[in-house]
mmCIF file of C-alpha atoms and ligand atoms in Angstrom:
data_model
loop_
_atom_site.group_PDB
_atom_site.id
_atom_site.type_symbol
_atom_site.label_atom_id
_atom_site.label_comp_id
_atom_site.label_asym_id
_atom_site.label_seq_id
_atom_site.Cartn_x
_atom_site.Cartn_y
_atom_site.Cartn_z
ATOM 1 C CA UNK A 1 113.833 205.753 64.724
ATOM 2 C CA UNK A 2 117.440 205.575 63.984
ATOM 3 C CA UNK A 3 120.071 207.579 67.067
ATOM 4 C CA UNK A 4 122.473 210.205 65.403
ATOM 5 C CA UNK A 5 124.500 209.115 63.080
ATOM 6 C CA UNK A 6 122.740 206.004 63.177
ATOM 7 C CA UNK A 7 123.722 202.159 62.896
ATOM 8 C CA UNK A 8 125.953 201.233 60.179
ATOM 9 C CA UNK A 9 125.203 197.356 60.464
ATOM 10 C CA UNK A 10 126.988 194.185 58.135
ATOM 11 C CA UNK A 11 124.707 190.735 58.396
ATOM 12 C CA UNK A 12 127.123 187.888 58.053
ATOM 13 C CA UNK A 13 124.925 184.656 57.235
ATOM 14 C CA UNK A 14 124.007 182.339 55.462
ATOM 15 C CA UNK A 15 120.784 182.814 53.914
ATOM 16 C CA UNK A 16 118.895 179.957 54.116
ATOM 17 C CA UNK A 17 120.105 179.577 58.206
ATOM 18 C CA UNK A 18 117.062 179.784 59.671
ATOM 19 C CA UNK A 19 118.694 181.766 62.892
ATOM 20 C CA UNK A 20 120.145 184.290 59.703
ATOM 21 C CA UNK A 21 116.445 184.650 58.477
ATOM 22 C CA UNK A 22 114.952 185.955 61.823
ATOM 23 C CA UNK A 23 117.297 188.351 62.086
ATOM 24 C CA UNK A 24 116.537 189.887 58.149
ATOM 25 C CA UNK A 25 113.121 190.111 59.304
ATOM 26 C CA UNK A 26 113.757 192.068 62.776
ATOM 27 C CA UNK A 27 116.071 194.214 60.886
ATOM 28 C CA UNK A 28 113.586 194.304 57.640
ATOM 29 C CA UNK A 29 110.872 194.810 59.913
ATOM 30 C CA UNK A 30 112.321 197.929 62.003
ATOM 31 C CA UNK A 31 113.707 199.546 58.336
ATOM 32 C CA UNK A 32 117.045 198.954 59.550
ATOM 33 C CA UNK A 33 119.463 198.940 56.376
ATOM 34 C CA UNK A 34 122.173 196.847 56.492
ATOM 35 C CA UNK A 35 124.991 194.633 54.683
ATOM 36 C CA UNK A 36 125.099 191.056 53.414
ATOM 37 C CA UNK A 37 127.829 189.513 53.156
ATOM 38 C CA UNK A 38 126.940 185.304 52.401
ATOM 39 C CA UNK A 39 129.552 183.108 54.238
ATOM 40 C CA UNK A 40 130.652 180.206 52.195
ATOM 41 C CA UNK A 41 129.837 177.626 54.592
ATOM 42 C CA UNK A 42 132.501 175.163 53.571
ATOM 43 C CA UNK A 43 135.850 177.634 54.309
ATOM 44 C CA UNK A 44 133.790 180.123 55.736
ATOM 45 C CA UNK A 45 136.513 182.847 54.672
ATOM 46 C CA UNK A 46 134.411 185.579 55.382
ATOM 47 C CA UNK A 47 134.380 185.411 58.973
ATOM 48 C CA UNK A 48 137.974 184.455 59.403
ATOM 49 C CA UNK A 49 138.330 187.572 61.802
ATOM 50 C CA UNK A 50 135.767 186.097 64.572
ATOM 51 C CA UNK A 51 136.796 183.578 67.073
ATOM 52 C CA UNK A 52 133.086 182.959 67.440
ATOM 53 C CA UNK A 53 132.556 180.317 64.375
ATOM 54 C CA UNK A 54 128.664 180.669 64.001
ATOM 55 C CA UNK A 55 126.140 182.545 62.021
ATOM 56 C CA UNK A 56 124.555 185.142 61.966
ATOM 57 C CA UNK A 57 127.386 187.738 63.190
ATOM 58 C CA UNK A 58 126.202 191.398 63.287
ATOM 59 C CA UNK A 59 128.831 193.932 63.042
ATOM 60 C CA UNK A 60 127.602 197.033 63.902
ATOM 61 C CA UNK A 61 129.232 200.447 64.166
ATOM 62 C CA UNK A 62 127.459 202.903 65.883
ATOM 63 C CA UNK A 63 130.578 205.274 66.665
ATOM 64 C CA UNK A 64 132.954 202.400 67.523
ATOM 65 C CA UNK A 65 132.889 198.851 66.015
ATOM 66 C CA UNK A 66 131.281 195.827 67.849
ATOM 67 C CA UNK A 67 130.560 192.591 67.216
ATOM 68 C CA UNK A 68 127.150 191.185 68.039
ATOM 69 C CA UNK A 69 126.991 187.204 68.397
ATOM 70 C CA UNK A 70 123.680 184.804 68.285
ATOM 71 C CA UNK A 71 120.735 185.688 66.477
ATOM 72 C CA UNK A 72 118.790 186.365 69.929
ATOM 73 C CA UNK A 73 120.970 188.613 71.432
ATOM 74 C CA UNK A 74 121.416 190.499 68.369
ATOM 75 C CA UNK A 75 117.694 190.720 68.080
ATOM 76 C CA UNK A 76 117.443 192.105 71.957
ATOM 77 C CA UNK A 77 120.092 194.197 71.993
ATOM 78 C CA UNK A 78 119.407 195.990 68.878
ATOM 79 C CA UNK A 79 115.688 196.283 69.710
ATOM 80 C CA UNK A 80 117.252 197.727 73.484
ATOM 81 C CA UNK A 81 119.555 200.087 71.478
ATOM 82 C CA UNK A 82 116.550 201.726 69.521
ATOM 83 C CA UNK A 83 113.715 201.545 72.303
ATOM 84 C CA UNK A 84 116.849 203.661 74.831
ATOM 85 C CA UNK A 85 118.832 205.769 73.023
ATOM 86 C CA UNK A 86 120.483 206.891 76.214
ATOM 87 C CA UNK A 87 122.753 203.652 76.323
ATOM 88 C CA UNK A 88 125.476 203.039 74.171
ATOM 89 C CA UNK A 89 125.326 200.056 72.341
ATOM 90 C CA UNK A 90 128.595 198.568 73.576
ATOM 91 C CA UNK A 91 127.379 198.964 76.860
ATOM 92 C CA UNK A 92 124.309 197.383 75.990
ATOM 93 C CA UNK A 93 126.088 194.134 74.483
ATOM 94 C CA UNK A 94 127.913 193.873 78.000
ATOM 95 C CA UNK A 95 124.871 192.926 79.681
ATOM 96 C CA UNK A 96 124.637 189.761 77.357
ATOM 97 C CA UNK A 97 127.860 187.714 78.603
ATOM 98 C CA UNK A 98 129.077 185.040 76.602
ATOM 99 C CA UNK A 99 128.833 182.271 78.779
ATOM 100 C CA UNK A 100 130.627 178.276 78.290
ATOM 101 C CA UNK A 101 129.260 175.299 79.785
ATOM 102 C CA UNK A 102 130.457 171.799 79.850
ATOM 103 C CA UNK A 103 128.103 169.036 78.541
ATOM 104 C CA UNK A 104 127.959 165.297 80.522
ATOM 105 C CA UNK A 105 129.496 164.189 77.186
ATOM 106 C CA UNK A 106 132.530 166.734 78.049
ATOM 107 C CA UNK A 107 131.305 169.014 75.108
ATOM 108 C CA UNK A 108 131.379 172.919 75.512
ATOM 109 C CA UNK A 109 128.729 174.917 74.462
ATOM 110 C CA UNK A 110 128.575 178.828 74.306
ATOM 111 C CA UNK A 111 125.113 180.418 75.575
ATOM 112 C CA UNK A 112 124.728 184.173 76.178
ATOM 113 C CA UNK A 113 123.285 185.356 79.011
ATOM 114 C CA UNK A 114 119.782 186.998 79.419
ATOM 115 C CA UNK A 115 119.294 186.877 75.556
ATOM 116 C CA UNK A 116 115.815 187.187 75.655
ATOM 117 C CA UNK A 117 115.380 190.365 77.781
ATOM 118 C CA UNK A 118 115.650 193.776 76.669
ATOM 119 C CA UNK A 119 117.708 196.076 78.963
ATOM 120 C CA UNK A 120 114.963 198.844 79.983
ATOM 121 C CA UNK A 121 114.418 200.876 82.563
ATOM 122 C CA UNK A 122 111.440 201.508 84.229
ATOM 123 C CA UNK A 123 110.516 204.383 82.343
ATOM 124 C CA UNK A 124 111.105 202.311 78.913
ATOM 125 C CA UNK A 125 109.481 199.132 80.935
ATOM 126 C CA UNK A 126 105.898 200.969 81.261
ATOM 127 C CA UNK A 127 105.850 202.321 77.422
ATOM 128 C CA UNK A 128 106.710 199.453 75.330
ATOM 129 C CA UNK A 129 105.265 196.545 77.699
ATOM 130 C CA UNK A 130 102.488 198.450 80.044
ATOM 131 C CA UNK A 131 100.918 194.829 80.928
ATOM 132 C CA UNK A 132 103.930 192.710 82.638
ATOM 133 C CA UNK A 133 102.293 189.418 81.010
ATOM 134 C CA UNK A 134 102.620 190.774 77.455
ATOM 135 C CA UNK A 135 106.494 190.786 77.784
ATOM 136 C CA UNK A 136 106.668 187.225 79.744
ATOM 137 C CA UNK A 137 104.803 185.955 77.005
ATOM 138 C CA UNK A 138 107.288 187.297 74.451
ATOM 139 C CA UNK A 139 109.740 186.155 75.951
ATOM 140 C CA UNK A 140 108.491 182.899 76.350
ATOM 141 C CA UNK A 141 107.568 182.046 72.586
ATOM 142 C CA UNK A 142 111.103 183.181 71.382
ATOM 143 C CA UNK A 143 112.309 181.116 73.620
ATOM 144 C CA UNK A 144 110.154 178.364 72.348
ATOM 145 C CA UNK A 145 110.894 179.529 68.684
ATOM 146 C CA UNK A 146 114.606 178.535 69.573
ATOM 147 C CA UNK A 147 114.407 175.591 71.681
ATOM 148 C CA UNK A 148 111.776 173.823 70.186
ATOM 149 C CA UNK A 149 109.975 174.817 66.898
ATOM 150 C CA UNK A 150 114.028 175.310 64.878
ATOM 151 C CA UNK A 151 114.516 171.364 65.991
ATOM 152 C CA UNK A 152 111.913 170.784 63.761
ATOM 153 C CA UNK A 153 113.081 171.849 60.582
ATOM 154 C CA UNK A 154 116.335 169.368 60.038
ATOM 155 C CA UNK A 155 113.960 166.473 60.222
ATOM 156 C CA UNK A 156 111.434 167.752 58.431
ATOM 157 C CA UNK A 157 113.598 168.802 55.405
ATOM 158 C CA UNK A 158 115.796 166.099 55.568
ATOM 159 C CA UNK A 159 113.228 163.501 55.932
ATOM 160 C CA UNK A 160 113.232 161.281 53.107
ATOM 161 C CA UNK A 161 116.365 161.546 50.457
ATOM 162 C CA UNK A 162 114.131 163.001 48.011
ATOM 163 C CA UNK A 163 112.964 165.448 50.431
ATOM 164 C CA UNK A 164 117.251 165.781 51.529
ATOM 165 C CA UNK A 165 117.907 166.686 47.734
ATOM 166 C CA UNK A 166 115.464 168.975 46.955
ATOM 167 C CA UNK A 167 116.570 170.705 50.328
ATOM 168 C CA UNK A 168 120.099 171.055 49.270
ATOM 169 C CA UNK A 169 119.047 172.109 46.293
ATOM 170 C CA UNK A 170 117.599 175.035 47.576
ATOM 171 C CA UNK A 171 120.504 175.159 49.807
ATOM 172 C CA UNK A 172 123.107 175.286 47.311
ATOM 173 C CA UNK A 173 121.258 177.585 44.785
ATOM 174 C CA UNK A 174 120.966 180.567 47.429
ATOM 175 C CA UNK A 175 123.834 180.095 49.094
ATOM 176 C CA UNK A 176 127.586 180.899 48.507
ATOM 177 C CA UNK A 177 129.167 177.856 46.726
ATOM 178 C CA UNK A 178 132.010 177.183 43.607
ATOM 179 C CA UNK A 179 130.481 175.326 40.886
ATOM 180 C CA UNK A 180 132.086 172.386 41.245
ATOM 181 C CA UNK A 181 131.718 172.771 45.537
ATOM 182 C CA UNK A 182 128.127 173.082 44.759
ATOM 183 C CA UNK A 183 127.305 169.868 43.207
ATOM 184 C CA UNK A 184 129.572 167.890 45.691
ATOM 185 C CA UNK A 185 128.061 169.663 48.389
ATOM 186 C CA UNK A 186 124.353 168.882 46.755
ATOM 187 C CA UNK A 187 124.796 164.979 47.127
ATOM 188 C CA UNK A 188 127.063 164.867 49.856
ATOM 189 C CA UNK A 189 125.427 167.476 52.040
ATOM 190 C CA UNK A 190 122.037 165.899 51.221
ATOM 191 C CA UNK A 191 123.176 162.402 52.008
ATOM 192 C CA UNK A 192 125.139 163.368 55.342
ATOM 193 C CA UNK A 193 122.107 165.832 56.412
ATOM 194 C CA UNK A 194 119.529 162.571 55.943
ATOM 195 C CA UNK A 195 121.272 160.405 58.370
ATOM 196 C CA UNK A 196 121.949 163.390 60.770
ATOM 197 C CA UNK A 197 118.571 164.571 60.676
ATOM 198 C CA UNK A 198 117.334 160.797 62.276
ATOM 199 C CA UNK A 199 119.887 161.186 65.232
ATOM 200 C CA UNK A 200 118.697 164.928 65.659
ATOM 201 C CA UNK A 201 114.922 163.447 65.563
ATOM 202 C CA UNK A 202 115.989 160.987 68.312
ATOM 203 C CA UNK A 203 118.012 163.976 70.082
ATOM 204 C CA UNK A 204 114.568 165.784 69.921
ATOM 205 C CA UNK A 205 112.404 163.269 71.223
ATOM 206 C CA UNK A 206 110.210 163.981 68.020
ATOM 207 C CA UNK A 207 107.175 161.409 66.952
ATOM 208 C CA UNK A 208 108.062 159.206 64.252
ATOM 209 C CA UNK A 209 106.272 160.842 61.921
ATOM 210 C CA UNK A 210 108.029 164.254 62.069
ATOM 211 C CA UNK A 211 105.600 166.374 59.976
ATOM 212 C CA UNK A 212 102.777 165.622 63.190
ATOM 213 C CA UNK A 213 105.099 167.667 65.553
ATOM 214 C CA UNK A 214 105.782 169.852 62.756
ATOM 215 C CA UNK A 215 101.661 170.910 62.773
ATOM 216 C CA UNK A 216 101.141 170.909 66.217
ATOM 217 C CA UNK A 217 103.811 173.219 66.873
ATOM 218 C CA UNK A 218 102.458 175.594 64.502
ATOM 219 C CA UNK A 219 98.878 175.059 65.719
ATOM 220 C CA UNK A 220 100.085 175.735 69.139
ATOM 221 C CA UNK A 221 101.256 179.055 68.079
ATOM 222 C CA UNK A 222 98.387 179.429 66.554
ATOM 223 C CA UNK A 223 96.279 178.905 69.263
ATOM 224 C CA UNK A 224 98.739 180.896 71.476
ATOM 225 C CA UNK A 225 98.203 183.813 69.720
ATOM 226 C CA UNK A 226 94.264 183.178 69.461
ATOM 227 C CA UNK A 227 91.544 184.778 67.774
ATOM 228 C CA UNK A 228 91.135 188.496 68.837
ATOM 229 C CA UNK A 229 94.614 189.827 67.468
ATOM 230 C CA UNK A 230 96.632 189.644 64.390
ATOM 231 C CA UNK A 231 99.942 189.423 66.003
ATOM 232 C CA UNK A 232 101.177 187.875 69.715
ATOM 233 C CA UNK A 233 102.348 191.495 69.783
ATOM 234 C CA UNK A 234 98.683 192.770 68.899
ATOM 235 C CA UNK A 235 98.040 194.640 65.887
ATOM 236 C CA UNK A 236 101.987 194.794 65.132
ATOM 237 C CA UNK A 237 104.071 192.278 65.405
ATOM 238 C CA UNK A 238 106.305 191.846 68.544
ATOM 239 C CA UNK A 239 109.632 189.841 69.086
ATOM 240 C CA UNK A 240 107.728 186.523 69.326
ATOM 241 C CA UNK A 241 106.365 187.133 65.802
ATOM 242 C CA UNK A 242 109.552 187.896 64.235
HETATM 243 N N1 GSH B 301 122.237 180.113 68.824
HETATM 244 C C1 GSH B 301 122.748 180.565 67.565
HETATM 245 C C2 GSH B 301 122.794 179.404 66.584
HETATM 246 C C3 GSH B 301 123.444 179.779 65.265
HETATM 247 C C4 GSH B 301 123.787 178.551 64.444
HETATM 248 O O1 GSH B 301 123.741 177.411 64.918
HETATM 249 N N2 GSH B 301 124.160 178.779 63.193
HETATM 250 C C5 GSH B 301 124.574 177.698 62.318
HETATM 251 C C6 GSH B 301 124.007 177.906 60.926
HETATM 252 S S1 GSH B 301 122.285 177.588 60.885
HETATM 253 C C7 GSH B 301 126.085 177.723 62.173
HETATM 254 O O2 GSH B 301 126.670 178.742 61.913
HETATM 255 N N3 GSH B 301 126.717 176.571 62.378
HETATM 256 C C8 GSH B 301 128.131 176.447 62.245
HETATM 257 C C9 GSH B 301 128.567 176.117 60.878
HETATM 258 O O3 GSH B 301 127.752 176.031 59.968
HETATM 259 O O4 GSH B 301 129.751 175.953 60.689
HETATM 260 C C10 GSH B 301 121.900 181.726 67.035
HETATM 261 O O5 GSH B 301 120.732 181.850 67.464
HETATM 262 O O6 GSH B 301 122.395 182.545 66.248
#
C-alpha cells in the first residue's frame, strides 16, 4: 500500500495513553512500520523539540519531515495519505488547522480542525465509502470514541485507591520511569489520579456508579454495530473500530 519511498514514521507516546494506543492499532492495523520512542512523562525530554506538549506526536518523513499532532488527525491524515497518493502529505496536514479557543474559565484549548474527515475527492469518495451513511457513521463513533467513551476510563481506573494503585502499577511498569521516579510516581500518581478522577466524574456528568456508564457505553457500541457484521466497517474494520 505504501507510496514510493514510503513513510518513514517515529510514534512518540506513552504507551499506556489511551489516545497513543489507537494510533498503534491504525498503524498496526494498515502494516505501517514505525518507531517508538516512550516519553518519560515526568520531564518529557523526548519531545523537547515540539511546542505542542501532548501525546501521541507522529513524525513522519515522507520526502520532507512533518510533524503530525492529535491522535485523530494523525489517524485521518495518514489514512488520506494512503487512500490518495496524488497529495503530498504536507499538503494533506494543511487541511487540519490547529485551531485555539478560549474557555468561560479563560483557559485555551487547542482543537484541530476537520479531524475526523478524510480529504478525498470524489473519485476516492465513491471507492472507499460508496454508501454516504457508512462514512457519517464513522465519523460519528470516533467522534464518540473521543468525546465520550475515553472520559470513562480515568474514573473507572481510578475508582477506588486499590483500583488507583493497581492502575499505576501498570502505569509505571510499561512506561518510561527512573527507579526511584517510579515508586514516587506509583503512590503519588495513584493518590493525585483518585481525587482527580471524582472531579473528572463530576466534569463528565457520569452516574455514581461509574462502571454502569462504563457498560452501557460499550453495549451501545455494541448495539451500534448490530448483529449482521463483524465490524462497524463490515467485514474489516473501519476508523470507528480502530
Ligand atoms: N486530543 C489529543 C489528546 C492527547 C492527550 O491528552 N494526551 C495526554 C496523554 S493521555 C497528554 O499528553 N497529556 C499531557 C501530559 O501528559 O503532559 C489526542 O487525541 O491525541
Amino acid at each position: 500500500q505504501l507510496p514510493d519511498g514510503g513513510l518513514q514514521l517515529t510514534l512518540y507516546q506513552y504507551k499506556t495513553c489511551p489516545f497513543c494506543s489507537k494510533v498503534r492499532a491504525f498503524l498496526d492495523y494498515h502494516g505501517l512500520p514505525y518507531e517508538i520512542v516512550e516519553v518519560n512523562p515526568i520531564m518529557r525530554k523526548e519531545i523537547k523539540f515540539s511546542a505542542y506538549r501532548k501525546v501521541p506526536i507522529l513524525l513522519a518523513n515522507a520526502g520532507s519531515p512533518l510533524q503530525l499532532n492529535d491522535s485523530s488527525v494523525i489517524i485521518s491524515a495518514i489514512k488520506t495519505y494512503l487512500i490518495s497518493k496524488r497529495k503530498s502529505l504536507e499538503e494533506i496536514v494543511s487541511f487540519y488547522p490547529p485551531m485555539k479557543s478560549v474557555s468561560e474559565k479563560g483557559k485555551e484549548t487547542l482543537e484541530y480542525g476537520n479531524k475526523y474527515w478524510l480529504m478525498l475527492d470524489e473519485k476516492e469518495t465513491k471507492r472507499i465509502y460508496p454508501v454516504k451513511e457508512v462514512r457519517v457513521e464513522e465519523m460519528k463513533w470516533r467522534k464518540w470514541a473521543d468525546d465520550w467513551l475515553v472520559h470513562l476510563i480515568s474514573p473507572n481506573v481510578y475508582r477506588t485507591p486499590r483500583e488507583a494503585l493497581a492502575s499505576f502499577d501498570y502505569i509505571v511498569r510499561e512506561g518510561k520511569f527512573g527507579t526511584l521516579e517510579g515508586f514516587f510516581a506509583k503512590y503519588m500518581g495513584a493518590l493525585a489520579m483518585f481525587i482527580i478522577s471524582k472531579r473528572l466524574k463530576k466534569r463528565h456528568n457520569l452516574q455514581d456508579n461509574v462502571r454502569q456508564d462504563l457498560y452501557e457505553a460499550v453495549n451501545e457500541w455494541v448495539k451500534a454495530v448490530g448483529k449482521h457484521r463483524l465490524f462497524m466497517g463490515g467485514s474489516q474494520p473501519n476508523l470507528a473500530d480502530l
